[in-house]
Amino acid sequence: MLTTRSTLIYVALMTLVVVASNFLVQFPLHAELAGINLADILTWGAFTYPVAFLITDLTNRQFGPQAARKVVFAGFVVGVTLSFYTSVPRIAIASGSAYLAGQLLDISVFNRLRRQAWWRAPLVGSLIGSMLDTVIFFSFAFAAFFVFLGPNDPFALESAPILGVFSAAAPRWISWAIGDFSVKMIVGLVMLLPYGALMNVLRPMQAARAN
């Protein structure tokens, strides 16, 4: 059973990640890798946001999917509220929709795989959840089709070489999405380290085992 104390801890951690990511997304990563100017496709927020999946997975492991969903919904309320204050409505809608869909998918996948190898549930869940999160956010935020959510960003729709180095061209937001998901995959792998370190400390409660 998810206690009030545990709820507050996990919600506080999720809120911290959401707030940090909303703040750090304003700052491009000024570096170059293999000829790619990372400032054109990445912000520091891409490195902090995947930690949300770690928090969700630890909640799911210890207390089960119902408790994890409560923490996710709390983060959703905070994230959407902050987004409406710090960005345009279209970005806020895209951010909230992507977060909610990605986290809920992660919970579902994790729960299906929780009895397999210890690393499979958190890794597969976070990667599939991150993929959905990326697709929804960048499509809703920048794809011309979703103009009904708000005005299109002409710069995002401009055709440019993919990742700035390939001969094939696509709207800039495609490169932004590829860069964002690439970082999420890397961070998802790295997050296995703290998950593995904490899994023996945060042992599943009886209710979580039964789900």
JSON list of C-alpha atoms in Angstrom, two decimals:
[
{"chain": "A", "resi": 1, "resn": "MET", "atom": "CA", "xyz": [0.00, 0.00, 0.00]},
{"chain": "A", "resi": 2, "resn": "LEU", "atom": "CA", "xyz": [1.32, 3.43, -0.95]},
{"chain": "A", "resi": 3, "resn": "THR", "atom": "CA", "xyz": [1.61, 5.43, 2.29]},
{"chain": "A", "resi": 4, "resn": "THR", "atom": "CA", "xyz": [1.17, 9.19, 2.53]},
{"chain": "A", "resi": 5, "resn": "ARG", "atom": "CA", "xyz": [4.89, 9.59, 3.25]},
{"chain": "A", "resi": 6, "resn": "SER", "atom": "CA", "xyz": [5.90, 7.52, 0.23]},
{"chain": "A", "resi": 7, "resn": "THR", "atom": "CA", "xyz": [3.42, 9.37, -1.95]},
{"chain": "A", "resi": 8, "resn": "LEU", "atom": "CA", "xyz": [4.88, 12.72, -0.95]},
{"chain": "A", "resi": 9, "resn": "ILE", "atom": "CA", "xyz": [8.44, 11.54, -1.56]},
{"chain": "A", "resi": 10, "resn": "TYR", "atom": "CA", "xyz": [7.75, 10.17, -5.03]},
{"chain": "A", "resi": 11, "resn": "VAL", "atom": "CA", "xyz": [5.54, 13.11, -6.01]},
{"chain": "A", "resi": 12, "resn": "ALA", "atom": "CA", "xyz": [8.22, 15.53, -4.78]},
{"chain": "A", "resi": 13, "resn": "LEU", "atom": "CA", "xyz": [10.87, 13.73, -6.84]},
{"chain": "A", "resi": 14, "resn": "MET", "atom": "CA", "xyz": [8.64, 13.71, -9.93]},
{"chain": "A", "resi": 15, "resn": "THR", "atom": "CA", "xyz": [7.84, 17.39, -9.46]},
{"chain": "A", "resi": 16, "resn": "LEU", "atom": "CA", "xyz": [11.55, 18.19, -9.16]},
{"chain": "A", "resi": 17, "resn": "VAL", "atom": "CA", "xyz": [12.30, 16.38, -12.43]},
{"chain": "A", "resi": 18, "resn": "VAL", "atom": "CA", "xyz": [9.43, 18.06, -14.27]},
{"chain": "A", "resi": 19, "resn": "VAL", "atom": "CA", "xyz": [10.37, 21.53, -13.00]},
{"chain": "A", "resi": 20, "resn": "ALA", "atom": "CA", "xyz": [14.06, 21.01, -13.77]},
{"chain": "A", "resi": 21, "resn": "SER", "atom": "CA", "xyz": [13.30, 19.73, -17.27]},
{"chain": "A", "resi": 22, "resn": "ASN", "atom": "CA", "xyz": [10.97, 22.64, -18.01]},
{"chain": "A", "resi": 23, "resn": "PHE", "atom": "CA", "xyz": [13.72, 25.03, -16.93]},
{"chain": "A", "resi": 24, "resn": "LEU", "atom": "CA", "xyz": [16.65, 23.30, -18.64]},
{"chain": "A", "resi": 25, "resn": "VAL", "atom": "CA", "xyz": [14.83, 22.89, -21.96]},
{"chain": "A", "resi": 26, "resn": "GLN", "atom": "CA", "xyz": [15.54, 26.60, -22.48]},
{"chain": "A", "resi": 27, "resn": "PHE", "atom": "CA", "xyz": [19.30, 26.00, -22.70]},
{"chain": "A", "resi": 28, "resn": "PRO", "atom": "CA", "xyz": [20.85, 24.40, -25.82]},
{"chain": "A", "resi": 29, "resn": "LEU", "atom": "CA", "xyz": [23.76, 21.98, -25.42]},
{"chain": "A", "resi": 30, "resn": "HIS", "atom": "CA", "xyz": [26.70, 23.89, -26.88]},
{"chain": "A", "resi": 31, "resn": "ALA", "atom": "CA", "xyz": [28.95, 21.11, -28.14]},
{"chain": "A", "resi": 32, "resn": "GLU", "atom": "CA", "xyz": [29.84, 19.28, -31.34]},
{"chain": "A", "resi": 33, "resn": "LEU", "atom": "CA", "xyz": [29.83, 15.53, -31.97]},
{"chain": "A", "resi": 34, "resn": "ALA", "atom": "CA", "xyz": [30.89, 13.88, -35.24]},
{"chain": "A", "resi": 35, "resn": "GLY", "atom": "CA", "xyz": [30.35, 17.14, -37.08]},
{"chain": "A", "resi": 36, "resn": "ILE", "atom": "CA", "xyz": [26.89, 17.62, -35.56]},
{"chain": "A", "resi": 37, "resn": "ASN", "atom": "CA", "xyz": [26.24, 20.91, -33.80]},
{"chain": "A", "resi": 38, "resn": "LEU", "atom": "CA", "xyz": [24.37, 19.61, -30.75]},
{"chain": "A", "resi": 39, "resn": "ALA", "atom": "CA", "xyz": [23.02, 23.06, -29.92]},
{"chain": "A", "resi": 40, "resn": "ASP", "atom": "CA", "xyz": [20.82, 22.77, -33.02]},
{"chain": "A", "resi": 41, "resn": "ILE", "atom": "CA", "xyz": [19.10, 19.59, -31.83]},
{"chain": "A", "resi": 42, "resn": "LEU", "atom": "CA", "xyz": [19.48, 19.25, -28.05]},
{"chain": "A", "resi": 43, "resn": "THR", "atom": "CA", "xyz": [18.82, 21.09, -24.82]},
{"chain": "A", "resi": 44, "resn": "TRP", "atom": "CA", "xyz": [19.91, 20.15, -21.32]},
{"chain": "A", "resi": 45, "resn": "GLY", "atom": "CA", "xyz": [16.31, 19.19, -20.56]},
{"chain": "A", "resi": 46, "resn": "ALA", "atom": "CA", "xyz": [16.74, 16.06, -22.69]},
{"chain": "A", "resi": 47, "resn": "PHE", "atom": "CA", "xyz": [19.14, 14.72, -20.04]},
{"chain": "A", "resi": 48, "resn": "THR", "atom": "CA", "xyz": [16.93, 15.29, -16.99]},
{"chain": "A", "resi": 49, "resn": "TYR", "atom": "CA", "xyz": [13.51, 14.33, -18.30]},
{"chain": "A", "resi": 50, "resn": "PRO", "atom": "CA", "xyz": [14.24, 10.56, -18.62]},
{"chain": "A", "resi": 51, "resn": "VAL", "atom": "CA", "xyz": [14.78, 10.45, -14.85]},
{"chain": "A", "resi": 52, "resn": "ALA", "atom": "CA", "xyz": [10.97, 10.63, -14.64]},
{"chain": "A", "resi": 53, "resn": "PHE", "atom": "CA", "xyz": [10.87, 7.07, -15.97]},
{"chain": "A", "resi": 54, "resn": "LEU", "atom": "CA", "xyz": [13.21, 5.93, -13.18]},
{"chain": "A", "resi": 55, "resn": "ILE", "atom": "CA", "xyz": [10.89, 7.44, -10.57]},
{"chain": "A", "resi": 56, "resn": "THR", "atom": "CA", "xyz": [7.85, 5.84, -12.19]},
{"chain": "A", "resi": 57, "resn": "ASP", "atom": "CA", "xyz": [9.55, 2.45, -12.39]},
{"chain": "A", "resi": 58, "resn": "LEU", "atom": "CA", "xyz": [10.72, 2.50, -8.77]},
{"chain": "A", "resi": 59, "resn": "THR", "atom": "CA", "xyz": [7.19, 3.40, -7.64]},
{"chain": "A", "resi": 60, "resn": "ASN", "atom": "CA", "xyz": [5.79, 0.63, -9.82]},
{"chain": "A", "resi": 61, "resn": "ARG", "atom": "CA", "xyz": [8.28, -1.92, -8.48]},
{"chain": "A", "resi": 62, "resn": "GLN", "atom": "CA", "xyz": [7.65, -1.08, -4.84]},
{"chain": "A", "resi": 63, "resn": "PHE", "atom": "CA", "xyz": [3.92, -0.35, -4.80]},
{"chain": "A", "resi": 64, "resn": "GLY", "atom": "CA", "xyz": [2.49, -1.53, -8.13]},
{"chain": "A", "resi": 65, "resn": "PRO", "atom": "CA", "xyz": [0.95, 0.14, -11.21]},
{"chain": "A", "resi": 66, "resn": "GLN", "atom": "CA", "xyz": [-1.95, 1.85, -9.44]},
{"chain": "A", "resi": 67, "resn": "ALA", "atom": "CA", "xyz": [0.41, 3.75, -7.14]},
{"chain": "A", "resi": 68, "resn": "ALA", "atom": "CA", "xyz": [2.70, 4.59, -10.06]},
{"chain": "A", "resi": 69, "resn": "ARG", "atom": "CA", "xyz": [-0.22, 6.10, -11.96]},
{"chain": "A", "resi": 70, "resn": "LYS", "atom": "CA", "xyz": [-1.01, 8.37, -8.98]},
{"chain": "A", "resi": 71, "resn": "VAL", "atom": "CA", "xyz": [2.54, 9.72, -9.02]},
{"chain": "A", "resi": 72, "resn": "VAL", "atom": "CA", "xyz": [2.40, 10.19, -12.80]},
{"chain": "A", "resi": 73, "resn": "PHE", "atom": "CA", "xyz": [-0.89, 12.11, -12.61]},
{"chain": "A", "resi": 74, "resn": "ALA", "atom": "CA", "xyz": [0.56, 14.37, -9.92]},
{"chain": "A", "resi": 75, "resn": "GLY", "atom": "CA", "xyz": [3.53, 15.09, -12.18]},
{"chain": "A", "resi": 76, "resn": "PHE", "atom": "CA", "xyz": [1.12, 15.70, -15.05]},
{"chain": "A", "resi": 77, "resn": "VAL", "atom": "CA", "xyz": [-0.75, 18.40, -13.13]},
{"chain": "A", "resi": 78, "resn": "VAL", "atom": "CA", "xyz": [2.50, 20.13, -12.17]},
{"chain": "A", "resi": 79, "resn": "GLY", "atom": "CA", "xyz": [3.99, 19.82, -15.67]},
{"chain": "A", "resi": 80, "resn": "VAL", "atom": "CA", "xyz": [0.95, 21.16, -17.51]},
{"chain": "A", "resi": 81, "resn": "THR", "atom": "CA", "xyz": [0.53, 24.03, -15.05]},
{"chain": "A", "resi": 82, "resn": "LEU", "atom": "CA", "xyz": [4.17, 25.06, -15.40]},
{"chain": "A", "resi": 83, "resn": "SER", "atom": "CA", "xyz": [4.10, 24.69, -19.17]},
{"chain": "A", "resi": 84, "resn": "PHE", "atom": "CA", "xyz": [1.13, 27.05, -19.53]},
{"chain": "A", "resi": 85, "resn": "TYR", "atom": "CA", "xyz": [3.00, 29.64, -17.47]},
{"chain": "A", "resi": 86, "resn": "THR", "atom": "CA", "xyz": [6.36, 29.24, -19.21]},
{"chain": "A", "resi": 87, "resn": "SER", "atom": "CA", "xyz": [5.46, 28.50, -22.84]},
{"chain": "A", "resi": 88, "resn": "VAL", "atom": "CA", "xyz": [2.76, 28.88, -25.49]},
{"chain": "A", "resi": 89, "resn": "PRO", "atom": "CA", "xyz": [-0.42, 26.75, -25.19]},
{"chain": "A", "resi": 90, "resn": "ARG", "atom": "CA", "xyz": [0.56, 24.45, -28.06]},
{"chain": "A", "resi": 91, "resn": "ILE", "atom": "CA", "xyz": [3.82, 23.49, -26.35]},
{"chain": "A", "resi": 92, "resn": "ALA", "atom": "CA", "xyz": [2.00, 23.00, -23.06]},
{"chain": "A", "resi": 93, "resn": "ILE", "atom": "CA", "xyz": [-0.55, 20.68, -24.69]},
{"chain": "A", "resi": 94, "resn": "ALA", "atom": "CA", "xyz": [2.21, 18.76, -26.47]},
{"chain": "A", "resi": 95, "resn": "SER", "atom": "CA", "xyz": [4.29, 18.46, -23.32]},
{"chain": "A", "resi": 96, "resn": "GLY", "atom": "CA", "xyz": [1.43, 17.30, -21.11]},
{"chain": "A", "resi": 97, "resn": "SER", "atom": "CA", "xyz": [0.06, 14.83, -23.67]},
{"chain": "A", "resi": 98, "resn": "ALA", "atom": "CA", "xyz": [3.49, 13.33, -24.34]},
{"chain": "A", "resi": 99, "resn": "TYR", "atom": "CA", "xyz": [4.35, 13.01, -20.65]},
{"chain": "A", "resi": 100, "resn": "LEU", "atom": "CA", "xyz": [1.07, 11.35, -19.73]},
{"chain": "A", "resi": 101, "resn": "ALA", "atom": "CA", "xyz": [1.02, 8.91, -22.65]},
{"chain": "A", "resi": 102, "resn": "GLY", "atom": "CA", "xyz": [4.70, 7.98, -22.31]},
{"chain": "A", "resi": 103, "resn": "GLN", "atom": "CA", "xyz": [4.57, 7.42, -18.56]},
{"chain": "A", "resi": 104, "resn": "LEU", "atom": "CA", "xyz": [1.36, 5.38, -18.65]},
{"chain": "A", "resi": 105, "resn": "LEU", "atom": "CA", "xyz": [2.76, 3.19, -21.42]},
{"chain": "A", "resi": 106, "resn": "ASP", "atom": "CA", "xyz": [5.93, 2.69, -19.37]},
{"chain": "A", "resi": 107, "resn": "ILE", "atom": "CA", "xyz": [3.83, 1.56, -16.40]},
{"chain": "A", "resi": 108, "resn": "SER", "atom": "CA", "xyz": [1.92, -0.94, -18.53]},
{"chain": "A", "resi": 109, "resn": "VAL", "atom": "CA", "xyz": [5.04, -2.42, -20.17]},
{"chain": "A", "resi": 110, "resn": "PHE", "atom": "CA", "xyz": [6.93, -2.54, -16.86]},
{"chain": "A", "resi": 111, "resn": "ASN", "atom": "CA", "xyz": [4.10, -4.40, -15.19]},
{"chain": "A", "resi": 112, "resn": "ARG", "atom": "CA", "xyz": [4.00, -7.03, -17.95]},
{"chain": "A", "resi": 113, "resn": "LEU", "atom": "CA", "xyz": [7.74, -7.65, -17.68]},
{"chain": "A", "resi": 114, "resn": "ARG", "atom": "CA", "xyz": [8.26, -7.22, -13.93]},
{"chain": "A", "resi": 115, "resn": "ARG", "atom": "CA", "xyz": [8.78, -10.95, -13.31]},
{"chain": "A", "resi": 116, "resn": "GLN", "atom": "CA", "xyz": [11.46, -11.33, -15.99]},
{"chain": "A", "resi": 117, "resn": "ALA", "atom": "CA", "xyz": [15.17, -10.37, -15.77]},
{"chain": "A", "resi": 118, "resn": "TRP", "atom": "CA", "xyz": [15.57, -7.40, -13.38]},
{"chain": "A", "resi": 119, "resn": "TRP", "atom": "CA", "xyz": [16.77, -5.02, -16.11]},
{"chain": "A", "resi": 120, "resn": "ARG", "atom": "CA", "xyz": [14.17, -5.85, -18.75]},
{"chain": "A", "resi": 121, "resn": "ALA", "atom": "CA", "xyz": [11.12, -4.14, -17.27]},
{"chain": "A", "resi": 122, "resn": "PRO", "atom": "CA", "xyz": [12.76, -0.74, -16.58]},
{"chain": "A", "resi": 123, "resn": "LEU", "atom": "CA", "xyz": [14.77, -0.71, -19.81]},
{"chain": "A", "resi": 124, "resn": "VAL", "atom": "CA", "xyz": [12.05, -1.81, -22.23]},
{"chain": "A", "resi": 125, "resn": "GLY", "atom": "CA", "xyz": [9.38, 0.22, -20.46]},
{"chain": "A", "resi": 126, "resn": "SER", "atom": "CA", "xyz": [11.38, 3.44, -20.46]},
{"chain": "A", "resi": 127, "resn": "LEU", "atom": "CA", "xyz": [12.54, 3.05, -24.08]},
{"chain": "A", "resi": 128, "resn": "ILE", "atom": "CA", "xyz": [9.07, 2.35, -25.45]},
{"chain": "A", "resi": 129, "resn": "GLY", "atom": "CA", "xyz": [7.58, 5.07, -23.26]},
{"chain": "A", "resi": 130, "resn": "SER", "atom": "CA", "xyz": [10.28, 7.51, -24.39]},
{"chain": "A", "resi": 131, "resn": "MET", "atom": "CA", "xyz": [9.61, 6.70, -28.03]},
{"chain": "A", "resi": 132, "resn": "LEU", "atom": "CA", "xyz": [5.91, 7.48, -27.66]},
{"chain": "A", "resi": 133, "resn": "ASP", "atom": "CA", "xyz": [6.70, 10.59, -25.62]},
{"chain": "A", "resi": 134, "resn": "THR", "atom": "CA", "xyz": [9.04, 11.88, -28.34]},
{"chain": "A", "resi": 135, "resn": "VAL", "atom": "CA", "xyz": [6.64, 11.17, -31.21]},
{"chain": "A", "resi": 136, "resn": "ILE", "atom": "CA", "xyz": [3.70, 12.84, -29.49]},
{"chain": "A", "resi": 137, "resn": "PHE", "atom": "CA", "xyz": [5.59, 15.89, -28.24]},
{"chain": "A", "resi": 138, "resn": "PHE", "atom": "CA", "xyz": [7.39, 16.84, -31.44]},
{"chain": "A", "resi": 139, "resn": "SER", "atom": "CA", "xyz": [4.40, 16.03, -33.66]},
{"chain": "A", "resi": 140, "resn": "PHE", "atom": "CA", "xyz": [1.93, 17.99, -31.55]},
{"chain": "A", "resi": 141, "resn": "ALA", "atom": "CA", "xyz": [4.36, 20.87, -31.01]},
{"chain": "A", "resi": 142, "resn": "PHE", "atom": "CA", "xyz": [5.74, 21.34, -34.53]},
{"chain": "A", "resi": 143, "resn": "ALA", "atom": "CA", "xyz": [4.12, 19.20, -37.27]},
{"chain": "A", "resi": 144, "resn": "ALA", "atom": "CA", "xyz": [2.08, 21.34, -39.66]},
{"chain": "A", "resi": 145, "resn": "PHE", "atom": "CA", "xyz": [-0.88, 18.95, -39.40]},
{"chain": "A", "resi": 146, "resn": "PHE", "atom": "CA", "xyz": [-1.47, 19.92, -35.76]},
{"chain": "A", "resi": 147, "resn": "VAL", "atom": "CA", "xyz": [-1.87, 23.63, -36.50]},
{"chain": "A", "resi": 148, "resn": "PHE", "atom": "CA", "xyz": [-5.29, 23.47, -34.82]},
{"chain": "A", "resi": 149, "resn": "LEU", "atom": "CA", "xyz": [-3.39, 23.29, -31.50]},
{"chain": "A", "resi": 150, "resn": "GLY", "atom": "CA", "xyz": [-1.72, 26.63, -32.18]},
{"chain": "A", "resi": 151, "resn": "PRO", "atom": "CA", "xyz": [0.25, 28.56, -34.83]},
{"chain": "A", "resi": 152, "resn": "ASN", "atom": "CA", "xyz": [2.98, 26.68, -36.67]},
{"chain": "A", "resi": 153, "resn": "ASP", "atom": "CA", "xyz": [6.63, 27.53, -36.04]},
{"chain": "A", "resi": 154, "resn": "PRO", "atom": "CA", "xyz": [8.08, 28.46, -39.48]},
{"chain": "A", "resi": 155, "resn": "PHE", "atom": "CA", "xyz": [11.65, 27.73, -38.37]},
{"chain": "A", "resi": 156, "resn": "ALA", "atom": "CA", "xyz": [10.70, 24.22, -37.18]},
{"chain": "A", "resi": 157, "resn": "LEU", "atom": "CA", "xyz": [9.05, 23.49, -40.52]},
{"chain": "A", "resi": 158, "resn": "GLU", "atom": "CA", "xyz": [11.97, 24.69, -42.64]},
{"chain": "A", "resi": 159, "resn": "SER", "atom": "CA", "xyz": [13.66, 21.94, -44.61]},
{"chain": "A", "resi": 160, "resn": "ALA", "atom": "CA", "xyz": [17.24, 21.23, -43.52]},
{"chain": "A", "resi": 161, "resn": "PRO", "atom": "CA", "xyz": [19.74, 18.34, -43.70]},
{"chain": "A", "resi": 162, "resn": "ILE", "atom": "CA", "xyz": [18.83, 15.71, -41.12]},
{"chain": "A", "resi": 163, "resn": "LEU", "atom": "CA", "xyz": [20.92, 16.33, -37.98]},
{"chain": "A", "resi": 164, "resn": "GLY", "atom": "CA", "xyz": [22.72, 18.97, -40.03]},
{"chain": "A", "resi": 165, "resn": "VAL", "atom": "CA", "xyz": [25.09, 16.45, -41.62]},
{"chain": "A", "resi": 166, "resn": "PHE", "atom": "CA", "xyz": [23.11, 14.05, -43.84]},
{"chain": "A", "resi": 167, "resn": "SER", "atom": "CA", "xyz": [22.29, 14.75, -47.48]},
{"chain": "A", "resi": 168, "resn": "ALA", "atom": "CA", "xyz": [18.62, 13.90, -46.97]},
{"chain": "A", "resi": 169, "resn": "ALA", "atom": "CA", "xyz": [16.53, 16.85, -45.83]},
{"chain": "A", "resi": 170, "resn": "ALA", "atom": "CA", "xyz": [13.47, 17.06, -43.59]},
{"chain": "A", "resi": 171, "resn": "PRO", "atom": "CA", "xyz": [11.71, 19.66, -41.44]},
{"chain": "A", "resi": 172, "resn": "ARG", "atom": "CA", "xyz": [13.99, 20.77, -38.62]},
{"chain": "A", "resi": 173, "resn": "TRP", "atom": "CA", "xyz": [11.72, 19.31, -35.96]},
{"chain": "A", "resi": 174, "resn": "ILE", "atom": "CA", "xyz": [12.50, 15.83, -37.26]},
{"chain": "A", "resi": 175, "resn": "SER", "atom": "CA", "xyz": [16.17, 16.31, -36.38]},
{"chain": "A", "resi": 176, "resn": "TRP", "atom": "CA", "xyz": [15.17, 17.69, -32.99]},
{"chain": "A", "resi": 177, "resn": "ALA", "atom": "CA", "xyz": [13.08, 14.56, -32.35]},
{"chain": "A", "resi": 178, "resn": "ILE", "atom": "CA", "xyz": [15.89, 12.21, -33.43]},
{"chain": "A", "resi": 179, "resn": "GLY", "atom": "CA", "xyz": [18.39, 13.98, -31.20]},
{"chain": "A", "resi": 180, "resn": "ASP", "atom": "CA", "xyz": [16.00, 13.99, -28.26]},
{"chain": "A", "resi": 181, "resn": "PHE", "atom": "CA", "xyz": [15.20, 10.29, -28.51]},
{"chain": "A", "resi": 182, "resn": "SER", "atom": "CA", "xyz": [18.87, 9.38, -28.93]},
{"chain": "A", "resi": 183, "resn": "VAL", "atom": "CA", "xyz": [19.65, 11.04, -25.61]},
{"chain": "A", "resi": 184, "resn": "LYS", "atom": "CA", "xyz": [16.66, 9.36, -23.97]},
{"chain": "A", "resi": 185, "resn": "MET", "atom": "CA", "xyz": [17.98, 5.95, -25.07]},
{"chain": "A", "resi": 186, "resn": "ILE", "atom": "CA", "xyz": [21.40, 6.69, -23.62]},
{"chain": "A", "resi": 187, "resn": "VAL", "atom": "CA", "xyz": [20.02, 8.03, -20.35]},
{"chain": "A", "resi": 188, "resn": "GLY", "atom": "CA", "xyz": [17.60, 5.09, -20.18]},
{"chain": "A", "resi": 189, "resn": "LEU", "atom": "CA", "xyz": [20.59, 2.73, -20.21]},
{"chain": "A", "resi": 190, "resn": "VAL", "atom": "CA", "xyz": [22.42, 4.80, -17.59]},
{"chain": "A", "resi": 191, "resn": "MET", "atom": "CA", "xyz": [19.33, 4.80, -15.35]},
{"chain": "A", "resi": 192, "resn": "LEU", "atom": "CA", "xyz": [19.69, 1.03, -14.98]},
{"chain": "A", "resi": 193, "resn": "LEU", "atom": "CA", "xyz": [22.59, 1.73, -12.60]},
{"chain": "A", "resi": 194, "resn": "PRO", "atom": "CA", "xyz": [20.57, 3.58, -9.92]},
{"chain": "A", "resi": 195, "resn": "TYR", "atom": "CA", "xyz": [17.62, 1.24, -10.52]},
{"chain": "A", "resi": 196, "resn": "GLY", "atom": "CA", "xyz": [19.82, -1.80, -9.92]},
{"chain": "A", "resi": 197, "resn": "ALA", "atom": "CA", "xyz": [21.34, -0.19, -6.84]},
{"chain": "A", "resi": 198, "resn": "LEU", "atom": "CA", "xyz": [17.94, 0.67, -5.34]},
{"chain": "A", "resi": 199, "resn": "MET", "atom": "CA", "xyz": [15.91, -2.39, -6.33]},
{"chain": "A", "resi": 200, "resn": "ASN", "atom": "CA", "xyz": [17.10, -4.38, -3.31]},
{"chain": "A", "resi": 201, "resn": "VAL", "atom": "CA", "xyz": [16.35, -1.48, -0.98]},
{"chain": "A", "resi": 202, "resn": "LEU", "atom": "CA", "xyz": [12.91, -0.68, -2.37]},
{"chain": "A", "resi": 203, "resn": "ARG", "atom": "CA", "xyz": [11.49, -4.19, -2.24]},
{"chain": "A", "resi": 204, "resn": "PRO", "atom": "CA", "xyz": [8.01, -4.82, -3.70]},
{"chain": "A", "resi": 205, "resn": "MET", "atom": "CA", "xyz": [5.14, -4.70, -1.23]},
{"chain": "A", "resi": 206, "resn": "GLN", "atom": "CA", "xyz": [2.68, -7.61, -1.21]},
{"chain": "A", "resi": 207, "resn": "ALA", "atom": "CA", "xyz": [0.14, -5.69, -3.30]},
{"chain": "A", "resi": 208, "resn": "ALA", "atom": "CA", "xyz": [2.75, -4.96, -5.97]},
{"chain": "A", "resi": 209, "resn": "ARG", "atom": "CA", "xyz": [3.68, -8.64, -6.18]},
{"chain": "A", "resi": 210, "resn": "ALA", "atom": "CA", "xyz": [0.07, -9.59, -6.68]},
{"chain": "A", "resi": 211, "resn": "ASN", "atom": "CA", "xyz": [-0.49, -7.21, -9.64]}
]
